[in-house]
Short mmCIF file of C-alpha atoms (C1' of nucleotides) in Angstrom, two decimals:
data_model
loop_
_atom_site.label_atom_id
_atom_site.label_comp_id
_atom_site.label_asym_id
_atom_site.label_seq_id
_atom_site.Cartn_x
_atom_site.Cartn_y
_atom_site.Cartn_z
CA MET W 1 0.00 0.00 0.00
CA GLN W 2 1.57 3.22 -1.15
CA PHE W 3 0.61 6.68 -2.23
CA SER W 4 0.73 7.06 -6.00
CA LYS W 5 3.30 9.05 -7.90
CA SER W 6 0.51 11.41 -8.87
CA THR W 7 0.19 12.47 -5.25
CA ASP W 8 3.92 13.09 -5.18
CA TYR W 9 3.68 15.23 -8.31
CA ALA W 10 0.66 17.13 -7.05
CA LEU W 11 2.30 18.07 -3.75
CA HIS W 12 5.53 19.14 -5.41
CA ALA W 13 3.66 21.16 -8.01
CA LEU W 14 1.76 23.02 -5.30
CA LEU W 15 4.98 23.66 -3.44
CA HIS W 16 6.44 25.15 -6.59
CA LEU W 17 3.42 27.37 -7.18
CA CYS W 18 3.72 28.57 -3.62
CA LEU W 19 7.43 29.34 -3.87
CA SER W 20 7.32 31.10 -7.23
CA ASP W 21 6.57 34.78 -7.62
CA HIS W 22 2.99 35.52 -6.79
CA GLY W 23 0.88 37.43 -9.27
CA ASN W 24 2.26 35.39 -12.13
CA ASN W 25 0.73 32.21 -13.42
CA ILE W 26 3.04 29.25 -13.76
CA GLY W 27 2.67 27.33 -17.01
CA ILE W 28 2.67 23.57 -17.36
CA LYS W 29 6.00 23.80 -19.22
CA GLU W 30 7.78 25.31 -16.24
CA LEU W 31 6.09 22.94 -13.82
CA SER W 32 6.89 19.82 -15.79
CA ALA W 33 10.49 20.92 -16.30
CA THR W 34 10.87 21.58 -12.59
CA LEU W 35 9.42 18.27 -11.53
CA GLY W 36 10.88 16.21 -14.35
CA VAL W 37 7.49 14.89 -15.45
CA SER W 38 5.89 15.03 -18.89
CA GLU W 39 3.58 17.93 -19.59
CA SER W 40 0.71 15.70 -20.66
CA TYR W 41 0.72 13.66 -17.51
CA LEU W 42 1.19 16.55 -15.15
CA SER W 43 -1.61 18.49 -16.83
CA LYS W 44 -4.06 15.72 -15.94
CA ILE W 45 -3.05 16.09 -12.32
CA MET W 46 -3.30 19.87 -12.39
CA SER W 47 -6.71 19.53 -13.96
CA LYS W 48 -7.90 17.45 -11.02
CA LEU W 49 -6.56 20.04 -8.60
CA ARG W 50 -8.45 22.69 -10.50
CA GLN W 51 -11.72 20.75 -10.47
CA ASP W 52 -11.43 20.52 -6.72
CA GLY W 53 -10.77 24.22 -6.29
CA ILE W 54 -7.19 23.92 -5.11
CA VAL W 55 -5.65 25.80 -8.05
CA ARG W 56 -6.96 28.19 -10.65
CA ALA W 57 -6.07 27.77 -14.32
CA VAL W 58 -5.94 30.38 -17.07
CA PRO W 59 -5.54 29.32 -20.70
CA GLY W 60 -3.98 31.44 -23.37
CA MET W 61 -0.74 33.39 -23.50
CA ASN W 62 0.86 34.01 -20.13
CA GLY W 63 -1.68 31.61 -18.75
CA GLY W 64 -0.98 28.85 -16.30
CA TYR W 65 -1.77 27.89 -12.73
CA GLU W 66 -1.86 29.59 -9.38
CA LEU W 67 -3.11 28.60 -5.95
CA ALA W 68 -6.85 29.13 -5.62
CA ARG W 69 -6.54 29.80 -1.91
CA SER W 70 -3.79 30.56 0.55
CA ALA W 71 -1.18 27.91 1.29
CA GLU W 72 -2.36 27.74 4.90
CA GLN W 73 -5.71 26.54 3.63
CA ILE W 74 -4.40 23.70 1.50
CA THR W 75 -3.90 20.64 3.67
CA PHE W 76 -2.11 17.44 2.76
CA LEU W 77 -5.42 15.67 3.23
CA ASP W 78 -7.06 17.92 0.64
CA VAL W 79 -4.46 17.08 -1.97
CA ILE W 80 -4.32 13.39 -1.19
CA GLN W 81 -8.07 12.99 -1.36
CA VAL W 82 -8.25 14.72 -4.72
CA ILE W 83 -5.65 12.41 -6.21
CA GLU W 84 -6.21 9.14 -4.38
CA GLY W 85 -9.97 9.39 -4.08
CA ARG W 86 -12.10 9.24 -0.99
CA GLN W 87 -12.65 5.51 -0.52
CA HIS W 88 -11.97 4.13 2.91
CA LEU W 89 -8.52 2.74 3.61
CA PHE W 90 -10.12 -0.60 4.39
CA GLU W 91 -13.36 -2.22 3.36
CA CYS W 92 -14.37 -5.54 4.84
CA SER W 93 -15.27 -7.82 1.93
CA ASN W 94 -16.69 -10.32 4.32
CA SER W 95 -19.61 -8.66 6.03
CA LYS W 96 -22.13 -11.27 5.02
CA SER W 97 -19.96 -14.32 5.55
CA GLN W 98 -20.00 -16.85 8.33
CA GLN W 99 -17.07 -15.13 9.98
CA HIS W 100 -19.21 -12.40 11.44
CA ARG W 101 -22.22 -14.52 12.26
CA LEU W 102 -19.86 -16.76 14.14
CA LEU W 103 -18.73 -13.88 16.26
CA VAL W 104 -22.29 -12.98 17.06
CA GLU W 105 -23.19 -16.56 17.88
CA THR W 106 -20.56 -16.73 20.57
CA GLU W 107 -22.61 -14.11 22.32
CA THR W 108 -26.12 -14.70 23.59
CA ALA W 109 -27.16 -11.31 22.33
CA GLU W 110 -29.12 -11.53 19.12
CA GLN W 111 -28.82 -8.04 17.75
CA GLU W 112 -26.48 -7.64 14.84
CA CYS W 113 -23.20 -5.93 15.39
CA PRO W 114 -23.49 -3.19 12.78
CA GLN W 115 -19.89 -3.13 11.66
CA CYS W 116 -17.08 -5.61 11.20
CA ILE W 117 -14.84 -5.33 14.26
CA ILE W 118 -11.74 -5.41 12.10
CA GLU W 119 -13.08 -2.66 9.91
CA ALA W 120 -13.79 -0.64 13.03
CA VAL W 121 -10.14 -0.73 14.04
CA MET W 122 -9.02 0.17 10.55
CA ASP W 123 -11.45 3.06 10.38
CA GLY W 124 -9.94 4.31 13.61
CA ALA W 125 -6.52 4.15 12.03
CA GLU W 126 -7.81 6.08 9.05
CA GLN W 127 -9.21 8.80 11.28
CA HIS W 128 -5.87 9.23 13.04
CA LEU W 129 -4.11 9.42 9.71
CA HIS W 130 -6.56 11.98 8.37
CA GLN W 131 -6.25 14.13 11.45
CA TYR W 132 -2.48 14.27 11.04
CA LEU W 133 -2.72 15.02 7.33
CA GLN W 134 -5.23 17.77 8.01
CA GLU W 135 -2.89 19.48 10.45
CA HIS W 136 -0.18 19.77 7.82
CA THR W 137 -0.54 22.32 5.05
CA ILE W 138 1.56 23.49 2.14
CA GLN W 139 2.41 26.52 4.24
CA SER W 140 3.29 24.60 7.39
CA VAL W 141 5.75 22.41 5.55
CA LEU W 142 7.51 25.50 4.20
CA ASP W 143 7.63 27.12 7.63
CA GLU W 144 9.11 23.95 9.03
CA ALA W 145 11.74 23.78 6.30
CA PHE W 146 12.78 27.40 6.83
CA LYS W 147 12.99 26.87 10.55
CA ARG W 148 15.17 23.86 10.00
CA CYS W 149 17.50 25.69 7.62
CA ASP W 150 17.79 28.73 9.87
CA HIS W 151 18.71 26.51 12.73
CA GLU W 152 21.41 24.88 10.64
CA ALA W 153 22.74 28.26 9.56
CA ASN W 154 22.97 29.51 13.14
CA LYS W 155 25.11 26.59 14.15
CA LYS W 156 27.90 27.78 11.84
CA MET U 1 -4.75 3.95 -1.80
CA GLN U 2 -6.31 1.01 -0.05
CA PHE U 3 -5.34 -2.05 1.89
CA SER U 4 -5.52 -5.17 -0.26
CA LYS U 5 -8.11 -7.90 0.10
CA SER U 6 -5.29 -10.18 1.22
CA THR U 7 -4.91 -8.09 4.36
CA ASP U 8 -8.63 -8.45 4.94
CA TYR U 9 -8.41 -12.22 4.55
CA ALA U 10 -5.35 -12.49 6.78
CA LEU U 11 -6.94 -10.56 9.64
CA HIS U 12 -10.18 -12.52 9.44
CA ALA U 13 -8.32 -15.81 9.27
CA LEU U 14 -6.35 -14.95 12.41
CA LEU U 15 -9.55 -13.94 14.16
CA HIS U 16 -11.02 -17.31 13.28
CA LEU U 17 -7.98 -19.19 14.55
CA CYS U 18 -8.23 -17.24 17.77
CA LEU U 19 -11.94 -17.94 18.25
CA SER U 20 -11.84 -21.62 17.43
CA ASP U 21 -11.03 -24.30 19.98
CA HIS U 22 -7.44 -24.16 21.01
CA GLY U 23 -5.34 -27.27 20.83
CA ASN U 24 -6.78 -28.13 17.44
CA ASN U 25 -5.29 -27.08 14.16
CA ILE U 26 -7.65 -25.42 11.71
CA GLY U 27 -7.33 -26.65 8.14
CA ILE U 28 -7.38 -24.51 5.05
CA LYS U 29 -10.73 -26.08 4.10
CA GLU U 30 -12.46 -24.76 7.18
CA LEU U 31 -10.76 -21.39 6.93
CA SER U 32 -11.62 -20.87 3.28
CA ALA U 33 -15.22 -21.97 3.85
CA THR U 34 -15.54 -19.58 6.76
CA LEU U 35 -14.12 -16.61 4.89
CA GLY U 36 -15.64 -17.45 1.54
CA VAL U 37 -12.29 -17.43 -0.25
CA SER U 38 -10.74 -20.15 -2.38
CA GLU U 39 -8.39 -22.59 -0.68
CA SER U 40 -5.58 -21.95 -3.13
CA TYR U 41 -5.57 -18.23 -2.65
CA LEU U 42 -5.97 -18.31 1.10
CA SER U 43 -3.17 -20.83 1.45
CA LYS U 44 -0.76 -18.37 -0.13
CA ILE U 45 -1.71 -15.85 2.49
CA MET U 46 -1.40 -18.33 5.34
CA SER U 47 1.99 -19.32 4.00
CA LYS U 48 3.17 -15.73 4.29
CA LEU U 49 1.89 -15.54 7.84
CA ARG U 50 3.80 -18.72 8.63
CA GLN U 51 7.05 -17.45 7.10
CA ASP U 52 6.79 -14.43 9.35
CA GLY U 53 6.20 -16.47 12.46
CA ILE U 54 2.61 -15.39 13.05
CA VAL U 55 1.07 -18.83 12.62
CA ARG U 56 2.37 -22.38 12.74
CA ALA U 57 1.44 -24.89 10.07
CA VAL U 58 1.30 -28.68 10.29
CA PRO U 59 0.84 -30.76 7.13
CA GLY U 60 -0.71 -34.21 7.08
CA MET U 61 -3.90 -35.55 8.56
CA ASN U 62 -5.48 -33.37 11.21
CA GLY U 63 -2.95 -30.76 10.24
CA GLY U 64 -3.67 -27.10 9.71
CA TYR U 65 -2.86 -23.76 11.25
CA GLU U 66 -2.70 -22.31 14.72
CA LEU U 67 -1.43 -19.05 16.14
CA ALA U 68 2.32 -19.15 16.71
CA ARG U 69 2.06 -16.74 19.63
CA SER U 70 -0.66 -15.36 21.83
CA ALA U 71 -3.28 -13.07 20.34
CA GLU U 72 -2.05 -10.21 22.51
CA GLN U 73 1.27 -10.41 20.73
CA ILE U 74 -0.11 -10.19 17.20
CA THR U 75 -0.61 -6.57 16.28
CA PHE U 76 -2.46 -5.20 13.28
CA LEU U 77 0.84 -3.70 12.17
CA ASP U 78 2.47 -7.14 12.20
CA VAL U 79 -0.16 -8.58 9.92
CA ILE U 80 -0.34 -5.60 7.59
CA GLN U 81 3.41 -5.49 7.12
CA VAL U 82 3.56 -9.17 6.27
CA ILE U 83 0.92 -8.82 3.59
CA GLU U 84 1.47 -5.32 2.27
CA GLY U 85 5.22 -5.25 2.59
CA ARG U 86 7.41 -2.81 4.43
CA GLN U 87 7.94 -0.06 1.87
CA HIS U 88 7.30 3.45 3.04
CA LEU U 89 3.84 4.89 2.49
CA PHE U 90 5.45 7.62 0.43
CA GLU U 91 8.67 7.84 -1.51
CA CYS U 92 9.67 11.09 -3.13
CA SER U 93 10.54 10.33 -6.74
CA ASN U 94 11.98 13.74 -7.14
CA SER U 95 14.92 13.96 -4.77
CA LYS U 96 17.41 14.83 -7.45
CA SER U 97 15.27 17.23 -9.42
CA GLN U 98 15.32 20.99 -9.56
CA GLN U 99 12.43 21.17 -7.13
CA HIS U 100 14.62 20.51 -4.15
CA ARG U 101 17.61 22.46 -5.30
CA LEU U 102 15.31 25.40 -5.71
CA LEU U 103 14.25 25.13 -2.12
CA VAL U 104 17.84 25.10 -0.99
CA GLU U 105 18.76 28.03 -3.19
CA THR U 106 16.18 30.21 -1.53
CA GLU U 107 18.27 29.83 1.58
CA THR U 108 21.79 31.14 1.89
CA ALA U 109 22.83 27.98 3.64
CA GLU U 110 24.78 25.66 1.39
CA GLN U 111 24.42 22.35 3.18
CA GLU U 112 22.03 19.89 1.65
CA CYS U 113 18.73 19.27 3.29
CA PRO U 114 18.95 15.51 3.68
CA GLN U 115 15.30 14.68 3.05
CA CYS U 116 12.48 15.98 0.90
CA ILE U 117 10.32 18.15 3.11
CA ILE U 118 7.17 16.59 1.72
CA GLU U 119 8.48 13.13 2.38
CA ALA U 120 9.25 14.21 5.93
CA VAL U 121 5.61 15.08 6.56
CA MET U 122 4.43 11.84 5.01
CA ASP U 123 6.87 9.82 7.07
CA GLY U 124 5.42 11.51 10.13
CA ALA U 125 1.97 10.43 9.04
CA GLU U 126 3.23 6.91 8.57
CA GLN U 127 4.69 6.85 12.06
CA HIS U 128 1.39 7.94 13.57
CA LEU U 129 -0.43 5.29 11.60
CA HIS U 130 2.02 2.60 12.67
CA GLN U 131 1.76 3.57 16.30
CA TYR U 132 -1.99 3.18 16.20
CA LEU U 133 -1.80 -0.14 14.37
CA GLN U 134 0.74 -1.41 16.88
CA GLU U 135 -1.55 -0.64 19.79
CA HIS U 136 -4.30 -2.83 18.36
CA THR U 137 -3.92 -6.59 18.51
CA ILE U 138 -6.07 -9.56 17.56
CA GLN U 139 -6.86 -9.91 21.25
CA SER U 140 -7.71 -6.25 21.82
CA VAL U 141 -10.21 -6.25 19.02
CA LEU U 142 -11.96 -9.26 20.54
CA ASP U 143 -12.01 -7.69 23.98
CA GLU U 144 -13.50 -4.57 22.49
CA ALA U 145 -16.17 -6.54 20.66
CA PHE U 146 -17.16 -8.47 23.77
CA LYS U 147 -17.33 -5.30 25.78
CA ARG U 148 -19.56 -3.75 23.17
CA CYS U 149 -21.88 -6.75 23.06
CA ASP U 150 -22.08 -7.01 26.86
CA HIS U 151 -23.00 -3.39 26.99
CA GLU U 152 -25.74 -3.95 24.45
CA ALA U 153 -27.03 -6.97 26.36
CA ASN U 154 -27.19 -5.03 29.64
CA LYS U 155 -29.34 -2.37 28.10
CA LYS U 156 -32.12 -4.88 27.50
"C1'" DA P 1 -9.82 39.47 -36.90
"C1'" DT P 2 -5.95 36.60 -36.57
"C1'" DC P 3 -2.38 34.12 -34.40
"C1'" DA P 4 0.29 32.00 -30.94
"C1'" DA P 5 0.23 30.08 -26.49
"C1'" DT P 6 -1.95 27.56 -23.15
"C1'" DA P 7 -5.24 24.45 -20.64
"C1'" DT P 8 -8.83 20.60 -21.24
"C1'" DG P 9 -10.67 16.20 -21.95
"C1'" DG P 10 -11.14 11.99 -24.74
"C1'" DA P 11 -8.98 8.06 -26.42
"C1'" DT P 12 -5.57 4.92 -26.13
"C1'" DC P 13 -1.41 2.32 -24.87
"C1'" DT P 14 1.67 -0.02 -21.62
"C1'" DA P 15 3.44 -1.70 -17.31
"C1'" DT P 16 2.62 -3.31 -12.92
"C1'" DG P 17 0.57 -5.45 -9.21
"C1'" DA P 18 -3.56 -7.68 -7.09
"C1'" DT P 19 -6.36 -11.50 -7.47
"C1'" DA P 20 -6.91 -16.13 -8.48
"C1'" DT P 21 -6.24 -20.99 -10.08
"C1'" DC P 22 -3.82 -25.33 -11.02
"C1'" DC P 23 -0.55 -28.77 -10.21
"C1'" DA P 24 3.48 -31.28 -8.66
"C1'" DT P 25 5.81 -32.03 -4.39
"C1'" DA P 26 6.78 -32.57 0.50
"C1'" DA P 27 5.47 -33.65 5.05
"C1'" DT P 28 2.68 -35.79 8.52
"C1'" DA P 29 -0.54 -38.85 11.10
"C1'" DA P 30 -3.20 -42.96 11.05
"C1'" DT C 1 1.55 -47.39 2.92
"C1'" DT C 2 -2.04 -44.27 2.28
"C1'" DA C 3 -4.91 -40.43 2.82
"C1'" DT C 4 -4.59 -35.81 4.09
"C1'" DT C 5 -2.79 -31.45 4.28
"C1'" DA C 6 0.49 -27.57 3.46
"C1'" DT C 7 3.99 -25.55 0.06
"C1'" DG C 8 5.72 -23.28 -3.80
"C1'" DG C 9 6.15 -22.65 -8.82
"C1'" DA C 10 3.93 -21.44 -12.88
"C1'" DT C 11 0.49 -19.22 -15.02
"C1'" DA C 12 -3.76 -16.64 -16.15
"C1'" DT C 13 -6.81 -12.66 -15.60
"C1'" DC C 14 -8.12 -8.21 -14.39
"C1'" DA C 15 -7.91 -3.54 -12.57
"C1'" DT C 16 -5.34 0.38 -11.95
"C1'" DA C 17 -1.39 3.46 -12.28
"C1'" DG C 18 1.37 5.68 -15.35
"C1'" DA C 19 1.94 7.85 -19.60
"C1'" DT C 20 1.23 9.74 -24.35
"C1'" DC C 21 -1.17 11.87 -28.29
"C1'" DC C 22 -4.46 14.76 -30.34
"C1'" DA C 23 -8.47 17.60 -31.25
"C1'" DT C 24 -10.69 21.43 -29.05
"C1'" DA C 25 -11.51 25.56 -26.39
"C1'" DT C 26 -9.93 29.69 -24.38
"C1'" DT C 27 -7.23 33.69 -23.77
"C1'" DG C 28 -3.76 37.52 -24.60
"C1'" DA C 29 -1.12 39.81 -27.94
"C1'" DT C 30 -0.58 41.68 -32.54
#
DNA sequence: ATCAATATGGATCTATGATATCCATAATAA
DNA sequence: TTATTATGGATATCATAGATCCATATTGAT
């Protein structure tokens, strides 16, 4: 289980938009050259980001992309969900099998347990993951990097 | 990004081993019937669990599988890593590109930042996820389920 | 009005990995 | 010795990621 390369590209592209001079659009040519990815492939990814309101796109001369909202308001979770989709991390394919009935039978209670107990744990894991990814934004990662570099510089 | 069905099968299989009478091995026939998965496919999964020391396997008559250690000592992380592998959730495919040099150039410092700042965030996410998955074991999920059912029963 | 530059979306191709099956072999208990 | 069971190799199938090409639409500049 791994995040796709598209997520990698999307995050790096947003970082580049954030770092480059504001007020100017950044074209797909510059983006793809910076990331080392083909224009055609990267443009698909940028298109998804646009559809989800993370970037704005302007066609025509001097067109290109820019952030649609401030970098503080673009979380890692936002980006990941656009690219990877919003399915759950885990879906029990076994809900109607004997496995779960068996669990219920060991109890005298007759009511159905509404959710697979394994799925429940995995959903908990997903929530923790999402919380973390929501606390980290394009801006926060830059702040962190600058802090780190300043600290290094001071040591000299 | 999703966990594979194999992980689903593995977790349910272990749950079944844990619930069934101890002292007896559980054959692949019973397991596959319980989970509703083919014997051939499930046996591959059980084989992986055996290679990693999570279950023991005995061939021959009355053979089958049993837990190799107590259910408290089998974490979700253990099982997931056996099935899904141990690669990182995120690997920056861009470490040598202009993207990162650009970041460094914006600083006067000349030393190299050792890791992609995006990858750093994602590794943090992975650590959080792993911690959670390590705190949940086959046993803990059963305890939780029993507690839940008892609670339901008491309400009647 | 025209042209060049740029983004968009459809179609398509390829590579990879998940899912799944079959079979020959080895190991074990009765 | 035999029936039973697990193991591992080979292979097939399918879905998805990754990637490319092209026709079209949109915009700014001339």
